[in-house]
Amino acid sequence: MESSSVSPRLPLDDLDRAIVHALEIDGRAPFSRIAAVLGVSEQTVARRYRRLDADHRARVVGRIDPRRIAAVTWLVRIKTMSDAATAIAEALARREDTSWVEITSGGTEVCCLVRNRGPNSGDDLLLRKLPRTPRVAGIQAQCVLHIAFGGPGGWMGKMDALNETQAAALRDARPPVTADGPIHLDAADDALFAHLGRDGRAGYPDLAAATGLSESAVRRRVEQLRREGVLFFEMEVAPGLLGHRINVWLHMSVPPTHLAGVLTELSTHPEVVFAAATTGTTNITASALLRDEGDLYRYLTTRIAALTAVTSVESTTVIRLVKGEGLIPADR
């Protein structure tokens, strides 16, 4: 018989991992459909997911793919005095346009992604959206030119908890709808994204109340945004549940002729949760999860070392995740 309670500190078991993988493929899939694929009861799937969500260990959230709405994404590194890093990181985390807000480099740097819509987003970022305090020693902002990995079908899918037949049964077989140009979003869409960003499995009555649309209209809008690739769903999971204690940012320099190839290779690494090409003194940034310091050393001296086109690597270890995409901060 299944245990009725699990400590939040315990890792995911095989069934939990399979449910997480299934929801990474389709975050709004009915529990009955997931149960049929996994060969368990619908009640078991529902109970497992709700327990993970209630314990703040794993949950489905809705995300916007910035590439589909012509958003400009900036990787911002803020050098701070050690006593100011927490306040700055928490202020940035409260903003709706930030993600991956982390304290790194022994508490002397805050790293975050900032996403903005509109032609003047770069000026808006630098002039108004970053905290202003004498405790900031320097700011480096790099424009993200291309996201090679991190988004729909993300890192949780690398767990391989499901076999290919099971995964295929959960994928949407319909071809995506290709729109001409960026997708226009309105105030109702913004309210929809905000609500789904907190609970990706929110019911249509709740979404209707949040947006002011009818249930049928909000259902159609969710479906349309998903088909157009604007809205996707992923699992947020506390890294420790999968045995990972080390989160590291890698900032790499690569000759332009090898940029695409290195990004493609990085995207296949099981450790990599995000990889992108950027402007700036380095032109590739990646985020990776490792089990411990020894695992990080082996990764740097094997997989990263095998990328012979890489001319330099800077690694910065995350000491606190304040806000994450796909990862639940440890203190939540």
PDB file of C-alpha atoms in Angstrom, residues 7-209:
ATOM      1  CA  SER A   7       9.074  13.851   3.957  1.00  0.00           C
ATOM      2  CA  PRO A   8       9.904  16.805   1.699  1.00  0.00           C
ATOM      3  CA  ARG A   9      13.564  15.890   2.166  1.00  0.00           C
ATOM      4  CA  LEU A  10      13.234  12.426   0.603  1.00  0.00           C
ATOM      5  CA  PRO A  11      14.153  12.034  -3.079  1.00  0.00           C
ATOM      6  CA  LEU A  12      11.593  11.192  -5.711  1.00  0.00           C
ATOM      7  CA  ASP A  13      10.863   7.498  -6.140  1.00  0.00           C
ATOM      8  CA  ASP A  14      10.386   5.862  -9.548  1.00  0.00           C
ATOM      9  CA  LEU A  15       6.663   6.591  -9.738  1.00  0.00           C
ATOM     10  CA  ASP A  16       7.146  10.229  -8.710  1.00  0.00           C
ATOM     11  CA  ARG A  17       9.812  10.605 -11.384  1.00  0.00           C
ATOM     12  CA  ALA A  18       7.532   9.089 -14.001  1.00  0.00           C
ATOM     13  CA  ILE A  19       4.722  11.469 -13.045  1.00  0.00           C
ATOM     14  CA  VAL A  20       7.102  14.444 -13.161  1.00  0.00           C
ATOM     15  CA  HIS A  21       8.368  13.373 -16.595  1.00  0.00           C
ATOM     16  CA  ALA A  22       4.793  12.915 -17.847  1.00  0.00           C
ATOM     17  CA  LEU A  23       3.800  16.383 -16.656  1.00  0.00           C
ATOM     18  CA  GLU A  24       6.918  17.862 -18.247  1.00  0.00           C
ATOM     19  CA  ILE A  25       5.612  16.526 -21.564  1.00  0.00           C
ATOM     20  CA  ASP A  26       2.063  17.795 -20.976  1.00  0.00           C
ATOM     21  CA  GLY A  27       1.577  19.786 -17.801  1.00  0.00           C
ATOM     22  CA  ARG A  28      -2.202  19.890 -18.178  1.00  0.00           C
ATOM     23  CA  ALA A  29      -2.697  16.261 -19.147  1.00  0.00           C
ATOM     24  CA  PRO A  30      -5.632  14.706 -17.241  1.00  0.00           C
ATOM     25  CA  PHE A  31      -4.487  12.504 -14.401  1.00  0.00           C
ATOM     26  CA  SER A  32      -6.569   9.714 -15.957  1.00  0.00           C
ATOM     27  CA  ARG A  33      -4.447   9.861 -19.129  1.00  0.00           C
ATOM     28  CA  ILE A  34      -1.182   9.791 -17.193  1.00  0.00           C
ATOM     29  CA  ALA A  35      -2.475   6.914 -15.075  1.00  0.00           C
ATOM     30  CA  ALA A  36      -3.337   4.892 -18.181  1.00  0.00           C
ATOM     31  CA  VAL A  37       0.188   5.422 -19.579  1.00  0.00           C
ATOM     32  CA  LEU A  38       1.850   4.493 -16.274  1.00  0.00           C
ATOM     33  CA  GLY A  39      -0.446   1.562 -15.480  1.00  0.00           C
ATOM     34  CA  VAL A  40      -1.596   2.905 -12.100  1.00  0.00           C
ATOM     35  CA  SER A  41      -4.856   4.356 -10.824  1.00  0.00           C
ATOM     36  CA  GLU A  42      -5.952   7.916 -11.479  1.00  0.00           C
ATOM     37  CA  GLN A  43      -6.295   8.430  -7.723  1.00  0.00           C
ATOM     38  CA  THR A  44      -2.659   7.438  -7.214  1.00  0.00           C
ATOM     39  CA  VAL A  45      -1.405   9.939  -9.804  1.00  0.00           C
ATOM     40  CA  ALA A  46      -3.590  12.724  -8.388  1.00  0.00           C
ATOM     41  CA  ARG A  47      -2.540  11.974  -4.800  1.00  0.00           C
ATOM     42  CA  ARG A  48       1.152  11.832  -5.690  1.00  0.00           C
ATOM     43  CA  TYR A  49       1.081  15.127  -7.595  1.00  0.00           C
ATOM     44  CA  ARG A  50      -0.954  16.990  -4.980  1.00  0.00           C
ATOM     45  CA  ARG A  51       1.394  15.811  -2.254  1.00  0.00           C
ATOM     46  CA  LEU A  52       4.443  17.000  -4.202  1.00  0.00           C
ATOM     47  CA  ASP A  53       2.762  20.350  -4.799  1.00  0.00           C
ATOM     48  CA  ALA A  54       1.645  20.756  -1.181  1.00  0.00           C
ATOM     49  CA  ASP A  55       5.158  19.943   0.081  1.00  0.00           C
ATOM     50  CA  HIS A  56       6.647  22.568  -2.312  1.00  0.00           C
ATOM     51  CA  ARG A  57       8.721  19.855  -3.945  1.00  0.00           C
ATOM     52  CA  ALA A  58       7.318  19.877  -7.487  1.00  0.00           C
ATOM     53  CA  ARG A  59       4.563  21.638  -9.394  1.00  0.00           C
ATOM     54  CA  VAL A  60       3.391  22.461 -12.907  1.00  0.00           C
ATOM     55  CA  VAL A  61       3.775  26.091 -14.003  1.00  0.00           C
ATOM     56  CA  GLY A  62       2.930  27.933 -17.205  1.00  0.00           C
ATOM     57  CA  ARG A  63       5.678  29.808 -19.050  1.00  0.00           C
ATOM     58  CA  ILE A  64       5.935  32.220 -21.970  1.00  0.00           C
ATOM     59  CA  ASP A  65       8.392  31.346 -24.718  1.00  0.00           C
ATOM     60  CA  PRO A  66      10.084  34.743 -25.236  1.00  0.00           C
ATOM     61  CA  ARG A  67      11.033  33.805 -28.779  1.00  0.00           C
ATOM     62  CA  ARG A  68       7.375  33.809 -29.845  1.00  0.00           C
ATOM     63  CA  ILE A  69       6.549  37.286 -28.552  1.00  0.00           C
ATOM     64  CA  ALA A  70       9.677  39.165 -29.670  1.00  0.00           C
ATOM     65  CA  ALA A  71      10.805  39.603 -26.068  1.00  0.00           C
ATOM     66  CA  VAL A  72      14.354  40.734 -25.383  1.00  0.00           C
ATOM     67  CA  THR A  73      16.136  38.609 -22.781  1.00  0.00           C
ATOM     68  CA  TRP A  74      19.101  39.925 -20.815  1.00  0.00           C
ATOM     69  CA  LEU A  75      21.516  38.001 -18.644  1.00  0.00           C
ATOM     70  CA  VAL A  76      22.469  40.426 -15.880  1.00  0.00           C
ATOM     71  CA  ARG A  77      25.349  39.926 -13.454  1.00  0.00           C
ATOM     72  CA  ILE A  78      25.444  42.387 -10.567  1.00  0.00           C
ATOM     73  CA  LYS A  79      28.603  42.603  -8.465  1.00  0.00           C
ATOM     74  CA  THR A  80      27.648  43.543  -4.907  1.00  0.00           C
ATOM     75  CA  MET A  81      28.957  43.893  -1.414  1.00  0.00           C
ATOM     76  CA  SER A  82      28.236  40.615   0.362  1.00  0.00           C
ATOM     77  CA  ASP A  83      25.782  42.223   2.792  1.00  0.00           C
ATOM     78  CA  ALA A  84      23.653  43.593  -0.078  1.00  0.00           C
ATOM     79  CA  ALA A  85      23.288  40.518  -2.301  1.00  0.00           C
ATOM     80  CA  THR A  86      20.244  39.066  -0.557  1.00  0.00           C
ATOM     81  CA  ALA A  87      18.240  42.304  -0.570  1.00  0.00           C
ATOM     82  CA  ILE A  88      19.035  42.961  -4.241  1.00  0.00           C
ATOM     83  CA  ALA A  89      18.216  39.388  -5.279  1.00  0.00           C
ATOM     84  CA  GLU A  90      14.915  39.397  -3.413  1.00  0.00           C
ATOM     85  CA  ALA A  91      13.940  42.758  -4.933  1.00  0.00           C
ATOM     86  CA  LEU A  92      14.636  41.405  -8.414  1.00  0.00           C
ATOM     87  CA  ALA A  93      12.757  38.174  -7.677  1.00  0.00           C
ATOM     88  CA  ARG A  94       9.578  40.126  -6.916  1.00  0.00           C
ATOM     89  CA  ARG A  95       9.524  41.462 -10.464  1.00  0.00           C
ATOM     90  CA  GLU A  96       7.358  39.611 -12.989  1.00  0.00           C
ATOM     91  CA  ASP A  97       9.954  40.103 -15.735  1.00  0.00           C
ATOM     92  CA  THR A  98      12.802  38.294 -13.953  1.00  0.00           C
ATOM     93  CA  SER A  99      13.742  34.644 -13.782  1.00  0.00           C
ATOM     94  CA  TRP A 100      16.721  32.635 -12.603  1.00  0.00           C
ATOM     95  CA  VAL A 101      17.515  35.087  -9.815  1.00  0.00           C
ATOM     96  CA  GLU A 102      20.456  33.590  -7.968  1.00  0.00           C
ATOM     97  CA  ILE A 103      23.220  34.597  -5.575  1.00  0.00           C
ATOM     98  CA  THR A 104      26.586  33.337  -6.782  1.00  0.00           C
ATOM     99  CA  SER A 105      30.332  33.772  -6.295  1.00  0.00           C
ATOM    100  CA  GLY A 106      30.344  33.304  -2.542  1.00  0.00           C
ATOM    101  CA  GLY A 107      27.598  35.889  -2.047  1.00  0.00           C
ATOM    102  CA  THR A 108      29.222  38.736  -3.974  1.00  0.00           C
ATOM    103  CA  GLU A 109      27.214  38.479  -7.204  1.00  0.00           C
ATOM    104  CA  VAL A 110      23.556  38.319  -8.210  1.00  0.00           C
ATOM    105  CA  CYS A 111      22.784  36.689 -11.529  1.00  0.00           C
ATOM    106  CA  CYS A 112      19.392  36.914 -13.210  1.00  0.00           C
ATOM    107  CA  LEU A 113      17.544  36.792 -16.507  1.00  0.00           C
ATOM    108  CA  VAL A 114      15.338  39.772 -17.333  1.00  0.00           C
ATOM    109  CA  ARG A 115      12.786  39.557 -20.139  1.00  0.00           C
ATOM    110  CA  ASN A 116      11.141  42.620 -21.599  1.00  0.00           C
ATOM    111  CA  ARG A 117       8.786  43.345 -24.448  1.00  0.00           C
ATOM    112  CA  GLY A 118       9.020  46.457 -26.599  1.00  0.00           C
ATOM    113  CA  PRO A 119      11.594  48.320 -28.714  1.00  0.00           C
ATOM    114  CA  ASN A 120      13.067  50.249 -25.766  1.00  0.00           C
ATOM    115  CA  SER A 121      13.454  47.301 -23.433  1.00  0.00           C
ATOM    116  CA  GLY A 122      17.237  47.617 -23.229  1.00  0.00           C
ATOM    117  CA  ASP A 123      17.095  51.207 -21.959  1.00  0.00           C
ATOM    118  CA  ASP A 124      14.243  50.283 -19.638  1.00  0.00           C
ATOM    119  CA  LEU A 125      16.294  47.476 -18.154  1.00  0.00           C
ATOM    120  CA  LEU A 126      19.391  49.521 -17.465  1.00  0.00           C
ATOM    121  CA  LEU A 127      17.806  52.786 -16.380  1.00  0.00           C
ATOM    122  CA  ARG A 128      14.802  51.819 -14.293  1.00  0.00           C
ATOM    123  CA  LYS A 129      14.579  48.146 -13.433  1.00  0.00           C
ATOM    124  CA  LEU A 130      17.769  47.353 -11.585  1.00  0.00           C
ATOM    125  CA  PRO A 131      18.109  48.198  -7.905  1.00  0.00           C
ATOM    126  CA  ARG A 132      20.004  51.431  -7.255  1.00  0.00           C
ATOM    127  CA  THR A 133      22.262  51.224  -4.249  1.00  0.00           C
ATOM    128  CA  PRO A 134      25.867  52.169  -3.441  1.00  0.00           C
ATOM    129  CA  ARG A 135      26.373  48.535  -2.444  1.00  0.00           C
ATOM    130  CA  VAL A 136      26.462  47.612  -6.162  1.00  0.00           C
ATOM    131  CA  ALA A 137      30.062  47.497  -7.414  1.00  0.00           C
ATOM    132  CA  GLY A 138      29.306  46.825 -11.067  1.00  0.00           C
ATOM    133  CA  ILE A 139      26.725  45.581 -13.561  1.00  0.00           C
ATOM    134  CA  GLN A 140      27.269  43.460 -16.648  1.00  0.00           C
ATOM    135  CA  ALA A 141      24.320  42.946 -19.008  1.00  0.00           C
ATOM    136  CA  GLN A 142      24.497  40.516 -21.933  1.00  0.00           C
ATOM    137  CA  CYS A 143      21.729  40.232 -24.501  1.00  0.00           C
ATOM    138  CA  VAL A 144      20.579  36.655 -25.091  1.00  0.00           C
ATOM    139  CA  LEU A 145      20.722  36.119 -28.850  1.00  0.00           C
ATOM    140  CA  HIS A 146      19.614  32.505 -29.078  1.00  0.00           C
ATOM    141  CA  ILE A 147      18.337  29.987 -26.529  1.00  0.00           C
ATOM    142  CA  ALA A 148      19.585  26.555 -27.543  1.00  0.00           C
ATOM    143  CA  PHE A 149      18.137  24.725 -24.539  1.00  0.00           C
ATOM    144  CA  GLY A 150      15.716  25.793 -21.824  1.00  0.00           C
ATOM    145  CA  GLY A 151      12.018  26.054 -22.593  1.00  0.00           C
ATOM    146  CA  PRO A 152       9.453  23.649 -24.037  1.00  0.00           C
ATOM    147  CA  GLY A 153      10.506  20.051 -23.549  1.00  0.00           C
ATOM    148  CA  GLY A 154      13.088  21.118 -21.006  1.00  0.00           C
ATOM    149  CA  TRP A 155      15.475  19.551 -18.533  1.00  0.00           C
ATOM    150  CA  MET A 156      13.015  17.273 -16.705  1.00  0.00           C
ATOM    151  CA  GLY A 157      12.612  15.385 -19.955  1.00  0.00           C
ATOM    152  CA  LYS A 158      16.262  14.317 -19.663  1.00  0.00           C
ATOM    153  CA  MET A 159      15.373  12.119 -16.682  1.00  0.00           C
ATOM    154  CA  ASP A 160      14.177   9.355 -19.054  1.00  0.00           C
ATOM    155  CA  ALA A 161      11.739   8.120 -16.426  1.00  0.00           C
ATOM    156  CA  LEU A 162       9.367   7.177 -19.262  1.00  0.00           C
ATOM    157  CA  ASN A 163      10.205   5.002 -22.239  1.00  0.00           C
ATOM    158  CA  GLU A 164       9.669   6.394 -25.729  1.00  0.00           C
ATOM    159  CA  THR A 165       6.316   4.637 -26.170  1.00  0.00           C
ATOM    160  CA  GLN A 166       5.000   6.165 -22.951  1.00  0.00           C
ATOM    161  CA  ALA A 167       6.367   9.605 -23.829  1.00  0.00           C
ATOM    162  CA  ALA A 168       4.852   9.479 -27.331  1.00  0.00           C
ATOM    163  CA  ALA A 169       1.434   8.653 -25.861  1.00  0.00           C
ATOM    164  CA  LEU A 170       1.518  11.952 -23.942  1.00  0.00           C
ATOM    165  CA  ARG A 171       2.798  14.222 -26.700  1.00  0.00           C
ATOM    166  CA  ASP A 172       0.467  16.348 -28.802  1.00  0.00           C
ATOM    167  CA  ALA A 173       0.599  14.771 -32.250  1.00  0.00           C
ATOM    168  CA  ARG A 174      -0.917  17.821 -33.941  1.00  0.00           C
ATOM    169  CA  PRO A 175       1.518  20.075 -35.814  1.00  0.00           C
ATOM    170  CA  PRO A 176       2.085  23.497 -34.243  1.00  0.00           C
ATOM    171  CA  VAL A 177       0.456  26.564 -35.762  1.00  0.00           C
ATOM    172  CA  THR A 178       2.957  28.936 -37.334  1.00  0.00           C
ATOM    173  CA  ALA A 179       1.989  32.587 -36.999  1.00  0.00           C
ATOM    174  CA  ASP A 180       3.375  35.364 -39.196  1.00  0.00           C
ATOM    175  CA  GLY A 181       5.437  37.618 -36.936  1.00  0.00           C
ATOM    176  CA  PRO A 182       5.313  38.004 -33.137  1.00  0.00           C
ATOM    177  CA  ILE A 183       2.140  37.084 -31.254  1.00  0.00           C
ATOM    178  CA  HIS A 184       0.171  40.026 -29.821  1.00  0.00           C
ATOM    179  CA  LEU A 185      -0.734  39.710 -26.140  1.00  0.00           C
ATOM    180  CA  ASP A 186      -3.295  41.795 -24.262  1.00  0.00           C
ATOM    181  CA  ALA A 187      -4.115  42.475 -20.605  1.00  0.00           C
ATOM    182  CA  ALA A 188      -6.208  39.304 -20.339  1.00  0.00           C
ATOM    183  CA  ASP A 189      -3.250  37.281 -21.597  1.00  0.00           C
ATOM    184  CA  ASP A 190      -0.973  38.901 -19.026  1.00  0.00           C
ATOM    185  CA  ALA A 191      -3.429  37.968 -16.265  1.00  0.00           C
ATOM    186  CA  LEU A 192      -3.636  34.442 -17.678  1.00  0.00           C
ATOM    187  CA  PHE A 193       0.153  34.017 -17.682  1.00  0.00           C
ATOM    188  CA  ALA A 194       0.431  35.408 -14.161  1.00  0.00           C
ATOM    189  CA  HIS A 195      -2.110  32.900 -12.846  1.00  0.00           C
ATOM    190  CA  LEU A 196      -0.652  29.931 -14.721  1.00  0.00           C
ATOM    191  CA  GLY A 197       2.816  30.965 -13.554  1.00  0.00           C
ATOM    192  CA  ARG A 198       1.654  30.206 -10.030  1.00  0.00           C
ATOM    193  CA  ASP A 199      -0.435  27.120 -10.826  1.00  0.00           C
ATOM    194  CA  GLY A 200      -0.102  25.552 -14.245  1.00  0.00           C
ATOM    195  CA  ARG A 201      -2.979  23.169 -13.565  1.00  0.00           C
ATOM    196  CA  ALA A 202      -5.452  25.840 -12.472  1.00  0.00           C
ATOM    197  CA  GLY A 203      -8.998  25.049 -13.568  1.00  0.00           C
ATOM    198  CA  TYR A 204     -10.802  27.030 -16.245  1.00  0.00           C
ATOM    199  CA  PRO A 205     -13.243  28.595 -13.738  1.00  0.00           C
ATOM    200  CA  ASP A 206     -10.255  30.072 -11.856  1.00  0.00           C
ATOM    201  CA  LEU A 207      -8.629  31.224 -15.091  1.00  0.00           C
ATOM    202  CA  ALA A 208     -11.879  32.827 -16.224  1.00  0.00           C
ATOM    203  CA  ALA A 209     -12.151  34.734 -12.941  1.00  0.00           C
TER     204      ALA A 209
END
